[in-house]
Tab-separated table of C-alpha atoms and ligand atoms in Angstrom:
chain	number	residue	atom	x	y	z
A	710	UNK	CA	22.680	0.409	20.887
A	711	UNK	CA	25.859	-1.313	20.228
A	712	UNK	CA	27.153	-1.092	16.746
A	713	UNK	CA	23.925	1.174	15.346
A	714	UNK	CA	25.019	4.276	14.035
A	715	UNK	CA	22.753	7.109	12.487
A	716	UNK	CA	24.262	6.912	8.999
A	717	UNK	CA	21.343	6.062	6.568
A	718	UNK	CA	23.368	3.504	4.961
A	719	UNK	CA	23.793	1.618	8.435
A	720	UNK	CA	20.585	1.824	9.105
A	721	UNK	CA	18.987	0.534	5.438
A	722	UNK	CA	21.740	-2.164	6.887
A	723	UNK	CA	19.956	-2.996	9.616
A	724	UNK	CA	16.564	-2.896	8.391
A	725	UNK	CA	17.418	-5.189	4.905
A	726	UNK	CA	18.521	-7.882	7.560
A	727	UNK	CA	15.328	-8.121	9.400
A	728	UNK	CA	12.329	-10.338	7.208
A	729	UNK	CA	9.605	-8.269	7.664
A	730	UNK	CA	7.685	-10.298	4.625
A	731	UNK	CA	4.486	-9.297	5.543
A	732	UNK	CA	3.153	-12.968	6.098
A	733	UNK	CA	5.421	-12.453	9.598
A	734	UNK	CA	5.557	-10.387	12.130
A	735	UNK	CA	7.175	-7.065	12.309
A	736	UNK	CA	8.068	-6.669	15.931
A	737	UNK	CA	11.674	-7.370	15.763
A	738	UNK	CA	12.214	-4.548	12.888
A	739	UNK	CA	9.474	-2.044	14.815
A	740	UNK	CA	11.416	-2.536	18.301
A	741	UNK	CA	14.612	-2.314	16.627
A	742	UNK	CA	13.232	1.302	15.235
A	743	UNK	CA	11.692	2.150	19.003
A	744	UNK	CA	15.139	1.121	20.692
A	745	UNK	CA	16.522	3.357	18.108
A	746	UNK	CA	14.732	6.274	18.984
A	747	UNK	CA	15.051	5.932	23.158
A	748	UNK	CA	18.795	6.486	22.392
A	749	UNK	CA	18.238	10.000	21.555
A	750	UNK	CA	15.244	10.333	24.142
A	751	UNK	CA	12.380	9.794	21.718
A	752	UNK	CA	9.301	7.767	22.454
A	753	UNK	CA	8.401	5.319	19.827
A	754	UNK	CA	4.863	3.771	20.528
A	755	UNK	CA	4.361	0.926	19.363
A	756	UNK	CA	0.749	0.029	18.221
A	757	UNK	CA	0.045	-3.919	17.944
A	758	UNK	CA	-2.508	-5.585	16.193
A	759	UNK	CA	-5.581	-7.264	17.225
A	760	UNK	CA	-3.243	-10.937	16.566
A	761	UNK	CA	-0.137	-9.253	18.744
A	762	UNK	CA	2.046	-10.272	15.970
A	763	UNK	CA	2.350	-6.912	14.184
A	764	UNK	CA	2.531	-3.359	14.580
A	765	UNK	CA	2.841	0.007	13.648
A	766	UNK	CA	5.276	2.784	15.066
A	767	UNK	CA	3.906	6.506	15.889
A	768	UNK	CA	6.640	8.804	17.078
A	769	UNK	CA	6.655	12.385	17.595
A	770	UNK	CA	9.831	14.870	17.688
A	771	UNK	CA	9.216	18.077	18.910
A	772	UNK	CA	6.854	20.028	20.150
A	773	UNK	CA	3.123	18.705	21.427
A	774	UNK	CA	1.446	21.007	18.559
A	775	UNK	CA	-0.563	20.556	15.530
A	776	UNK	CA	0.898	21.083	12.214
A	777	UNK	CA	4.241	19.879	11.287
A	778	UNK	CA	5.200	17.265	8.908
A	779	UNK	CA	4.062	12.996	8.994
A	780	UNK	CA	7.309	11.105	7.591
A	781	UNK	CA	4.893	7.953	6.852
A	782	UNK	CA	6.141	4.259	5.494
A	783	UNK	CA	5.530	0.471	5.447
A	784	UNK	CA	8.443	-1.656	7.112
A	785	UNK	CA	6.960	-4.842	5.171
A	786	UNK	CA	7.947	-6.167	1.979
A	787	UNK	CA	7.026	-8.799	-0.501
A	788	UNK	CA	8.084	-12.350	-0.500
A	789	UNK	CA	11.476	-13.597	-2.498
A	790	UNK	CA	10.039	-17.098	-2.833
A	791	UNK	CA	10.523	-18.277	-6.539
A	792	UNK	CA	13.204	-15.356	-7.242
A	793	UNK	CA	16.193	-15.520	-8.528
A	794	UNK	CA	18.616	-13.081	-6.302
A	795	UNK	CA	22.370	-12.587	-7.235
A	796	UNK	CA	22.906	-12.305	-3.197
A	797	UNK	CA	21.288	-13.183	-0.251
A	798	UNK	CA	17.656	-10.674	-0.324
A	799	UNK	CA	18.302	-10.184	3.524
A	800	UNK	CA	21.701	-8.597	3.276
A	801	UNK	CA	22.408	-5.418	2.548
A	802	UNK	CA	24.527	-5.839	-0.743
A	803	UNK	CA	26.339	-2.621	-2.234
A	804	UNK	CA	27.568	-2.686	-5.780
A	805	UNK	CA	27.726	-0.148	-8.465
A	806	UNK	CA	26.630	3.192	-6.306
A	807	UNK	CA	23.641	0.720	-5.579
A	808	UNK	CA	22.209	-0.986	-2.216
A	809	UNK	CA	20.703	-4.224	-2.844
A	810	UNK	CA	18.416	-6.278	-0.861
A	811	UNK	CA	14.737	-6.958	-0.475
A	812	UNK	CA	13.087	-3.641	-0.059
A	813	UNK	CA	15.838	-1.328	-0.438
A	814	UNK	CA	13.581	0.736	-2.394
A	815	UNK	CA	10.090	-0.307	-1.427
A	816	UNK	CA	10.830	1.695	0.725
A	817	UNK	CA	13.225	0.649	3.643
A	818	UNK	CA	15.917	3.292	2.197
A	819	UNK	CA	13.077	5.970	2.989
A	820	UNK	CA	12.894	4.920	6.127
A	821	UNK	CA	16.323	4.422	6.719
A	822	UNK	CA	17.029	8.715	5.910
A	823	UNK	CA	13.970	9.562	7.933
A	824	UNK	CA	15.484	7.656	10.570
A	825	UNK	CA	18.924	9.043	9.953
A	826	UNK	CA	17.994	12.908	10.591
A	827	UNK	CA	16.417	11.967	13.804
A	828	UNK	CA	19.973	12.771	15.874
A	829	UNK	CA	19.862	16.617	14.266
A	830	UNK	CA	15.849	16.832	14.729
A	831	UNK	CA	16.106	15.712	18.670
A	832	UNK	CA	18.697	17.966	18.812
A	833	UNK	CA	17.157	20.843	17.209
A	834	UNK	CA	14.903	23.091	18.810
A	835	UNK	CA	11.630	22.507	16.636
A	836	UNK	CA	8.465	25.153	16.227
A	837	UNK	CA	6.533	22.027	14.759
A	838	UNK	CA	6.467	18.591	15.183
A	839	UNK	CA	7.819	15.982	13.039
A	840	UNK	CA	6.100	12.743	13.401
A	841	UNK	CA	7.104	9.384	12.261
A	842	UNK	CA	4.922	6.534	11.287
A	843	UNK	CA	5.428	3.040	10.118
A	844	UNK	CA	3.280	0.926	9.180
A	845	UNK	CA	2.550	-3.306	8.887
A	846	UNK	CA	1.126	-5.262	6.100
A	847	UNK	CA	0.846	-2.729	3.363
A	848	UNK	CA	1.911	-5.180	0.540
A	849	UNK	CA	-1.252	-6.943	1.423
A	850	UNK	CA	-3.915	-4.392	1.637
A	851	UNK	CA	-2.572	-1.394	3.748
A	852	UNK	CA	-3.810	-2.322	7.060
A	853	UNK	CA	-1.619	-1.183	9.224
A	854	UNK	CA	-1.788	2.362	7.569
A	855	UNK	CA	-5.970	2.019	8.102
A	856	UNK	CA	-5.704	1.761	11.743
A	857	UNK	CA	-2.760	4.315	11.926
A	858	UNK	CA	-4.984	6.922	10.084
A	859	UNK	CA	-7.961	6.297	12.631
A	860	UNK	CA	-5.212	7.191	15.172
A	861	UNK	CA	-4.291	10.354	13.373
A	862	UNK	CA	-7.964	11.150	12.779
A	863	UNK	CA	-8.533	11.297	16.105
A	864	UNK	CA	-5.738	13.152	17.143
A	865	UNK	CA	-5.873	16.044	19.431
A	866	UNK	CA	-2.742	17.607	17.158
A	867	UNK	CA	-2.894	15.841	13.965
A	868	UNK	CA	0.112	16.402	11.401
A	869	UNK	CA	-0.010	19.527	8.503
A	870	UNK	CA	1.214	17.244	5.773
A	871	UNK	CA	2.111	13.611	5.186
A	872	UNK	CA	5.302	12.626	2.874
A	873	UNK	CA	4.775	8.882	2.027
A	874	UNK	CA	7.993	7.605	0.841
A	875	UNK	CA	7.208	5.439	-1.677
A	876	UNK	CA	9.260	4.568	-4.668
A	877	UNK	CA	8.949	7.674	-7.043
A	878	UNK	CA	12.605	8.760	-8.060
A	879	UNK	CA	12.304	11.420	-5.612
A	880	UNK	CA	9.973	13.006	-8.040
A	881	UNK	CA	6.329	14.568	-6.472
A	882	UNK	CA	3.072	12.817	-6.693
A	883	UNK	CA	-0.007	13.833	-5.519
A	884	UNK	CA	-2.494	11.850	-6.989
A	885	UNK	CA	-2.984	8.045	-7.191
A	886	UNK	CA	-5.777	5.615	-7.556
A	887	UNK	CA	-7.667	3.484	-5.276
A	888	UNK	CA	-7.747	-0.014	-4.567
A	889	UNK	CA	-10.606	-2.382	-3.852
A	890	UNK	CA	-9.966	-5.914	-3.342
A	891	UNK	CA	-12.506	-8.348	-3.421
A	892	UNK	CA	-12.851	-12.333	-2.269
A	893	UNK	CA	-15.303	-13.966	-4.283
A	894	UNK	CA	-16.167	-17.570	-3.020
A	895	UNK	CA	-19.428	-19.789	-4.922
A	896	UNK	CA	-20.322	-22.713	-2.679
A	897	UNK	CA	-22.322	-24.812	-5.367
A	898	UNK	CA	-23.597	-28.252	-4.507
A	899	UNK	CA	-21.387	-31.379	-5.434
A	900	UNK	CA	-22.848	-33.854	-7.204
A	901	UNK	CA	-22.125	-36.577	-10.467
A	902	UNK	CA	-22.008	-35.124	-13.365
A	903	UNK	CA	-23.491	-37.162	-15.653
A	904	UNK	CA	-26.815	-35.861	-13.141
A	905	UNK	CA	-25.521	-32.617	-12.957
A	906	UNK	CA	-29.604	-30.950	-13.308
A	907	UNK	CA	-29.340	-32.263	-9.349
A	908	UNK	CA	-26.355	-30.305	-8.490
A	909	UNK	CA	-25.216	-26.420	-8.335
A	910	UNK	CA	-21.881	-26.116	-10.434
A	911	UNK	CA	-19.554	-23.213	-8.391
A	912	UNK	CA	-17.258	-22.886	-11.385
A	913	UNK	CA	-20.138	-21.617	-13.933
A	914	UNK	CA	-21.520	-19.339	-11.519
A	915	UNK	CA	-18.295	-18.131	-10.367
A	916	UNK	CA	-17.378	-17.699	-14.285
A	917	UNK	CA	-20.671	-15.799	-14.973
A	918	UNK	CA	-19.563	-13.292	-12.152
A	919	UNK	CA	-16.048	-13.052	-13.281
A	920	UNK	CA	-17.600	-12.262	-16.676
A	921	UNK	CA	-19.755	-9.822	-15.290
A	922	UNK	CA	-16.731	-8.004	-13.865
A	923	UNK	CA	-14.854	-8.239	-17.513
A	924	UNK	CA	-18.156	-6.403	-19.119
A	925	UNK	CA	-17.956	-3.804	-16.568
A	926	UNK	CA	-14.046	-3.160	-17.481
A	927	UNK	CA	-15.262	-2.833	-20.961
A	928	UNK	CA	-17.743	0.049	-19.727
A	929	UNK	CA	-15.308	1.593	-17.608
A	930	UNK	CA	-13.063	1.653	-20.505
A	931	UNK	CA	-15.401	3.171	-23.484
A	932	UNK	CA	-17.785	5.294	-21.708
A	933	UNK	CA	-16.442	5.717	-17.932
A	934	UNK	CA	-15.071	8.385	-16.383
A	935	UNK	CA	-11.668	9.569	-17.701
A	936	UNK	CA	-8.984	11.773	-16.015
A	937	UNK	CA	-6.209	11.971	-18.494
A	938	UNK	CA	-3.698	12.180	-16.089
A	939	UNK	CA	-3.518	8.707	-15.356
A	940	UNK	CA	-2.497	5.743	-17.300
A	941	UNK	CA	-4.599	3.833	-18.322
A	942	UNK	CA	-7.158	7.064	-18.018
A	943	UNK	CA	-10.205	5.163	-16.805
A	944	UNK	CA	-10.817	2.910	-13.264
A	945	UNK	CA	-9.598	-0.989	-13.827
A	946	UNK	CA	-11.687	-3.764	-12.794
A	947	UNK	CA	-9.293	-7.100	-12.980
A	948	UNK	CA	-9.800	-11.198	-11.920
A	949	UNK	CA	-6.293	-12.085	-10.624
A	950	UNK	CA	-6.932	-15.911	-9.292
A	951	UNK	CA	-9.391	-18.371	-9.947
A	952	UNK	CA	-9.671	-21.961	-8.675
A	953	UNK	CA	-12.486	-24.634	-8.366
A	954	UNK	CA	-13.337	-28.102	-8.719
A	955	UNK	CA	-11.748	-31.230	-8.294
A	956	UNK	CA	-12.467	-33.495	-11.314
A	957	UNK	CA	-13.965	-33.045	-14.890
A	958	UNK	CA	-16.836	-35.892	-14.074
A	959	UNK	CA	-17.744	-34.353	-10.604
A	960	UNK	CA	-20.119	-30.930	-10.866
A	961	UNK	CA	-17.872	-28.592	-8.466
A	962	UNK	CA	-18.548	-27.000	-5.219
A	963	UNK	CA	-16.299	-24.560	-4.359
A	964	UNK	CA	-15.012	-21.809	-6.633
A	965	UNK	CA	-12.701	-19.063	-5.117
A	966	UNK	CA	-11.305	-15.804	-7.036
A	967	UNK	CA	-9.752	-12.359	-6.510
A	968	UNK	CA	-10.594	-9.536	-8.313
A	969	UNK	CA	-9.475	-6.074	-7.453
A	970	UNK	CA	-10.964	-3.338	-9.050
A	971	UNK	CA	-8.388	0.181	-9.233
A	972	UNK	CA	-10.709	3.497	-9.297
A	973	UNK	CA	-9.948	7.223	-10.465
A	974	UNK	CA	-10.205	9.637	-7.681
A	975	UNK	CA	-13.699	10.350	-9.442
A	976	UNK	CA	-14.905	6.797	-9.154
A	977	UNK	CA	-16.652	4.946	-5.942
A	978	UNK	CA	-15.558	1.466	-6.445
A	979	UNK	CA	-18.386	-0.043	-3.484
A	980	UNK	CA	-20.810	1.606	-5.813
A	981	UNK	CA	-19.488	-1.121	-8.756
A	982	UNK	CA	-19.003	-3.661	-6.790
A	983	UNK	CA	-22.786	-3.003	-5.058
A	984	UNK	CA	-24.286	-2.929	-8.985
A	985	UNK	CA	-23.067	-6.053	-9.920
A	986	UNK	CA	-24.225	-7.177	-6.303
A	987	UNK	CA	-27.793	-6.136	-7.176
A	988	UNK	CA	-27.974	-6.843	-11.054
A	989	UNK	CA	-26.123	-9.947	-11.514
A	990	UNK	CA	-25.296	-12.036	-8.049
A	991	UNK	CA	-28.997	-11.642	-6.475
A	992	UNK	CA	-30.347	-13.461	-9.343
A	993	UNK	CA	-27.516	-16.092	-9.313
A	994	UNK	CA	-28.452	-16.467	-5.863
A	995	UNK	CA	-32.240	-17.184	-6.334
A	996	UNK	CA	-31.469	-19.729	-9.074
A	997	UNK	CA	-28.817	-21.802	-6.919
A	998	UNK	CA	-31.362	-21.834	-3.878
A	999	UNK	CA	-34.276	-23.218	-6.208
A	1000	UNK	CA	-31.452	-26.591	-6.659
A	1001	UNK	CA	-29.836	-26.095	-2.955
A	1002	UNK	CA	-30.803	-23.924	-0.153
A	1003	UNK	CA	-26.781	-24.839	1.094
A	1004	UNK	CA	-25.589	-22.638	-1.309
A	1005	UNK	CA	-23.950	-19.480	-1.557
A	1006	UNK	CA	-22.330	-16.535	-2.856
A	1007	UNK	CA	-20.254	-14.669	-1.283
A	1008	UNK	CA	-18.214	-11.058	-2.913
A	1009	UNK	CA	-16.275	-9.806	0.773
A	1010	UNK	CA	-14.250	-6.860	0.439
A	1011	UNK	CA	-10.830	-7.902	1.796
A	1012	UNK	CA	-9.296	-4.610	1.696
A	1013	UNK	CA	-10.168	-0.574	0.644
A	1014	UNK	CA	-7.365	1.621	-0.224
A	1015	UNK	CA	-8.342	5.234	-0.991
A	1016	UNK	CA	-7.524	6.880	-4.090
A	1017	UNK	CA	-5.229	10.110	-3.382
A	1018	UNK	CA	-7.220	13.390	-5.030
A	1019	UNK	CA	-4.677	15.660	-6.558
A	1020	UNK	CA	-5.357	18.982	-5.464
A	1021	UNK	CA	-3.798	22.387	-6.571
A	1022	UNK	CA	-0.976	21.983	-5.273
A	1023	UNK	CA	-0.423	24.739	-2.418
A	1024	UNK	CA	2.854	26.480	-0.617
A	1025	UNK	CA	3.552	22.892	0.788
A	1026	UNK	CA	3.417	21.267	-2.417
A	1027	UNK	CA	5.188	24.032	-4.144
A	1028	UNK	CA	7.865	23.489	-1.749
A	1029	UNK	CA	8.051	19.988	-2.624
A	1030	UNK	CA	8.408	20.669	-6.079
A	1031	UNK	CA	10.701	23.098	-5.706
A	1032	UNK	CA	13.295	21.032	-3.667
A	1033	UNK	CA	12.937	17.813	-5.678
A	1034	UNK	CA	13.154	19.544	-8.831
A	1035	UNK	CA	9.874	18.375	-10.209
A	1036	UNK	CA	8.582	20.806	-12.582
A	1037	UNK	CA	4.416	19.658	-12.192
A	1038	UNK	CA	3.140	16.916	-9.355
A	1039	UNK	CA	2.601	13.476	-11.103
A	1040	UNK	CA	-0.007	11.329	-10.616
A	1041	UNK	CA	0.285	7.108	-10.440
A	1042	UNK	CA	-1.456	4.045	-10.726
A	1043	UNK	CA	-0.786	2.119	-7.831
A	1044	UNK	CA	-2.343	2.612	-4.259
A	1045	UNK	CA	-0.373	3.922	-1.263
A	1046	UNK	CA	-1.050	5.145	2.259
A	1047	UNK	CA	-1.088	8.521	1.085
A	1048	UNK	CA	-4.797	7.858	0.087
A	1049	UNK	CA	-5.717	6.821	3.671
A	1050	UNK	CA	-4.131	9.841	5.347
A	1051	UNK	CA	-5.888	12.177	3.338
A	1052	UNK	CA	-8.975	10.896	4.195
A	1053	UNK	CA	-8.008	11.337	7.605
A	1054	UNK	CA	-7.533	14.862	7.076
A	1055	UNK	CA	-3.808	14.878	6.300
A	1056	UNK	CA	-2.716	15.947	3.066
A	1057	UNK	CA	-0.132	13.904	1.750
A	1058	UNK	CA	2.064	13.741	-1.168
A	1059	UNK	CA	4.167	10.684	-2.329
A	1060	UNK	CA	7.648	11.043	-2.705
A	1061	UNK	CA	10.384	8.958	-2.053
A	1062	UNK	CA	13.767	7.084	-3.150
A	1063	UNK	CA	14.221	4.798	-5.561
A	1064	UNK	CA	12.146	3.203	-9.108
A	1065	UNK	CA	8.612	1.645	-8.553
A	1066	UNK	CA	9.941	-0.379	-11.845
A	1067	UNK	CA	11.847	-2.102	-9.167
A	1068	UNK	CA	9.945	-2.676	-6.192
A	1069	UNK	CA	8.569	-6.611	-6.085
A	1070	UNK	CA	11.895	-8.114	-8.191
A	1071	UNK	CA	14.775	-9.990	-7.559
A	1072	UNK	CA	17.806	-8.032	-7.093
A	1073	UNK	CA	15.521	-4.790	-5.736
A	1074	UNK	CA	17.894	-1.987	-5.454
A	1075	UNK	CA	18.219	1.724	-4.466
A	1076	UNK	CA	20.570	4.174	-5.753
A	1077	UNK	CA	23.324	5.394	-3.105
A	1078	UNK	CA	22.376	8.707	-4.942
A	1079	UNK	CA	18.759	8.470	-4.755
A	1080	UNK	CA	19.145	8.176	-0.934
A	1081	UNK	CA	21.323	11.467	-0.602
A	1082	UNK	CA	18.705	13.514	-2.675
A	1083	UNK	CA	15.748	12.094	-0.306
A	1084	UNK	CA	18.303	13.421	2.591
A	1085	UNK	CA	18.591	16.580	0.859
A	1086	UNK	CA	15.014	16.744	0.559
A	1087	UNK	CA	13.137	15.894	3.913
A	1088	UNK	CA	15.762	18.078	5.370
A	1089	UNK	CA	14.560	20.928	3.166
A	1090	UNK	CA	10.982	20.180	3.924
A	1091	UNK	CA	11.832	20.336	7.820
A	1092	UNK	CA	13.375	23.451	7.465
A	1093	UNK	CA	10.428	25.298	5.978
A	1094	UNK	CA	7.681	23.879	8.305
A	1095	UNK	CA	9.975	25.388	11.096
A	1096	UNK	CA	9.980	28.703	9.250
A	1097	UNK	CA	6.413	28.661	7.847
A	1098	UNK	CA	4.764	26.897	10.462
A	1099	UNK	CA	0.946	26.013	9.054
B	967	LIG	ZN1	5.667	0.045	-0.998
C-alpha cells in the first residue's frame, strides 16, 4: 500500500484517522487492516455482521496448529460529541512523548504494535500460530467479540492464550467483572390525570422497579458475596437513564431505563435479574392488566459480558508477569473481551498500552513509551510460545 509503513506509530496514524465510533461502520478501518496484511501474504478474513455494516477481522500467522497466542482488540471507539479536544480527535496529534487522538489508548495503539510485528512474524518461521482478532462494537456491549468467540469455540485449532490489549499500563490483569445490561420499558395506559384510577401510570411502575434494583444494590453491598480483590468488593447493580411522560396533568405511558448490573466472577447476574423478574415485576404485571390488558413490562437483556475468573496464574501468566514487570496479576472493574474468550475456552489475560483513566475523554492519549514497552512485550510473549509451545 502506498505510503503505509509497518512502524507502529504510522500505523496508530492510520487507524486515529479512520471514525470507527461504533454508531458507524467499521469496514473502511477492518479493510484497511486486511489490505495491510495481503502485503506480506497474510489472509485477513473479514467477518460481517448480520446488518453488513460491521465486522470483525480473524487472521492467522503461522502454522495451521492449535496453541499459540490470540492478539485480540476492538477497532471502535466512543463518540467525541460534546468534548472539548485541543486538536482534531481524528488526527493523530504527537506532543510531549504522547500520541493524541480518539482511541489512542482504548486501544488503537495496541493494535497498531500488534500490527507492527506482523513483517518479522510472516517472516519468521513460527512453531505456533499467532492469531489476530479485531473486533466491532465493543463500546456498546461487546458484540463483535460474542460472535468472534463462537468462531473460536468452534475452532478446529483454537488459540493457547488470548492477550486483550486493553488499557492497563502494560501491567497484567487476569480478572475482571461482568457486565449485564438491561432495557427496561413500562407501557402504562395514558389517560387524564385528574381520572388517573382509569389509567396505568409507566413512570410509578417503572420507579418501583428501579427501586427494586437500588434495594438489591444495598444487599449486594452488606451481605453479598465479596472478593476483596476488587474495588468496590461486591457485584454493582446501577439505573443509568430514565425517561417517561409527557406532561405533569397527563398519567404517562411509556417509561424507558437502563440499568446495568456489574457481577464478581462469583456472581450470576441472570439469576438477579430473574429474582426481581419473579418477586417484584410478575406482580406489577397482574396489577396493570386488572386496569389495561395493553400493558406491559418489559426487562430485555441488551447485552452479557462475562466476568474474567482469575486463576493461578500458570507458566503463561508467569511469563507475562515476568516481561511486564508486574510483581502479582491485578484484577479490574470494567468488562472486556477477555471474559468472552475464556468462556470460549481461551484463557486470556488483559494487558495493554496506555491508562484506562483516559480512555472515553477529550484529549485521549498514549504514551510514545507505553507503546515501545507493549512492543517489547508481545515480542517476548511470541518468543516463548515458539520455544514452549503449549
Ligand atoms: Zn476498550
Amino acid at each position: 500500500m502506498p505510503g503505509v509503513t509497518h512502524d507502529k506509530l504510522d500505523l496508530l496514524a492510520r487507524l486515529i484517522g479512520y471514525d470507527s465510533v461504533s454508531a458507524r461502520p467499521n469496514l473502511a478501518l477492518i479493510g484497511f487492516i486486511a489490505d495491510y496484511l495481503s502485503g506480506f501474504g497474510i489472509e485477513g478474513k473479514i467477518l460481517k455482521d448480520a446488518t453488513g455494516s460491521k465486522a470483525n477481522l480473524l487472521a492467522t500467522i503461522g502454522p495451521q496448529a492449535s496453541g499459540g497466542l490470540m492478539l485480540a482488540g476492538h477497532t471502535d471507539v466512543v463518540p467525541v460529541e460534546g468534548q472539548d479536544w485541543r486538536s482534531d480527535p481524528f488526527t493523530a496529534t504527537r506532543r510531549d512523548g504522547r500520541v493524541y487522538g480518539r482511541g489512542a489508548c482504548d486501544m488503537k495503539g495496541f493494535i497498531s504494535v500488534a500490527l507492527s510485528l506482523v513483517p518479522e512474524l510472516a517472516r519468521a518461521t513460527l512453531t505456533r500460530p499467532v492469531h489476530l482478532a479485531f473486533t466491532y462494537d465493543e463500546e456498546i456491549g461487546c458484540f463483535g467479540g460474542a460472535a468472534l468467540a463462537e468462531i473460536i469455540a468452534r475452532m478446529d485449532h483454537p488459540p493457547g492464550f488470548c492477550i486483550v490489549g486493553e488499557p492497563t499500563g502494560m501491567k497484567v490483569v487476569s480478572g475482571h467483572k461482568g457486565k449485564l445490561s438491561i432495557d427496561g420499558h413500562v407501557r402504562g395506559a395514558e389517560c387524564h390525570s385528574a381520572y388517573n384510577d382509569r389509567g396505568v401510570n409507566a413512570v410509578e411502575i417503572a420507579a418501583e422497579i428501579v427501586a427494586r434494583f437500588r434495594t438489591l444494590q444495598k444487599r449486594l453491598a452488606t451481605e453479598g458475596t465479596r472478593d476483596e480483590r476488587f474495588d468496590p468488593p461486591f457485584t454493582t447493580v446501577h439505573t443509568g437513564v430514565m425517561s417517561g411522560g409527557v406532561a405533569r396533568n397527563i398519567v404517562p405511558r411509556d417509561c424507558r431505563f437502563e440499568v446495568e448490573i456489574r457481577n464478581l466472577p462469583g456472581d450470576d447476574p441472570m439469576d438477579l435479574l430473574h429474582a426481581i423478574e419473579a418477586e417484584t415485576v410478575e406482580h406489577l404485571r397482574v396489577e396493570m392488566r386488572r386496569v389495561s390488558p395493553d400493558t406491559s413490562i418489559r426487562l430485555d437483556v441488551q447485552s452479557c459480558i462475562p466476568a474474567l475468573a482469575p486463576g493461578d496464574p500458570d507458566e503463561i501468566v508467569r511469563q507475562a508477569l515476568r516481561l511486564s514487570g508486574t510483581n502479582r496479576p491485578g484484577v479490574v472493574s470494567f468488562a472486556t473481551e477477555a471474559g468472552l474468550y475464556q468462556r470460549a475456552g481461551v484463557p486470556a489475560i488483559v494487558c495493554g498500552p496506555g491508562d484506562i483513566a483516559q480512555a472515553h475523554r477529550p484529549d485521549e492519549y498514549v504514551a510514545v513509551e507505553q507503546l515501545e514497552k507493549c512492543e517489547a512485550f508481545l515480542r517476548g510473549m511470541i518468543r516463548n510460545q515458539q520455544s514452549n509451545p503449549k
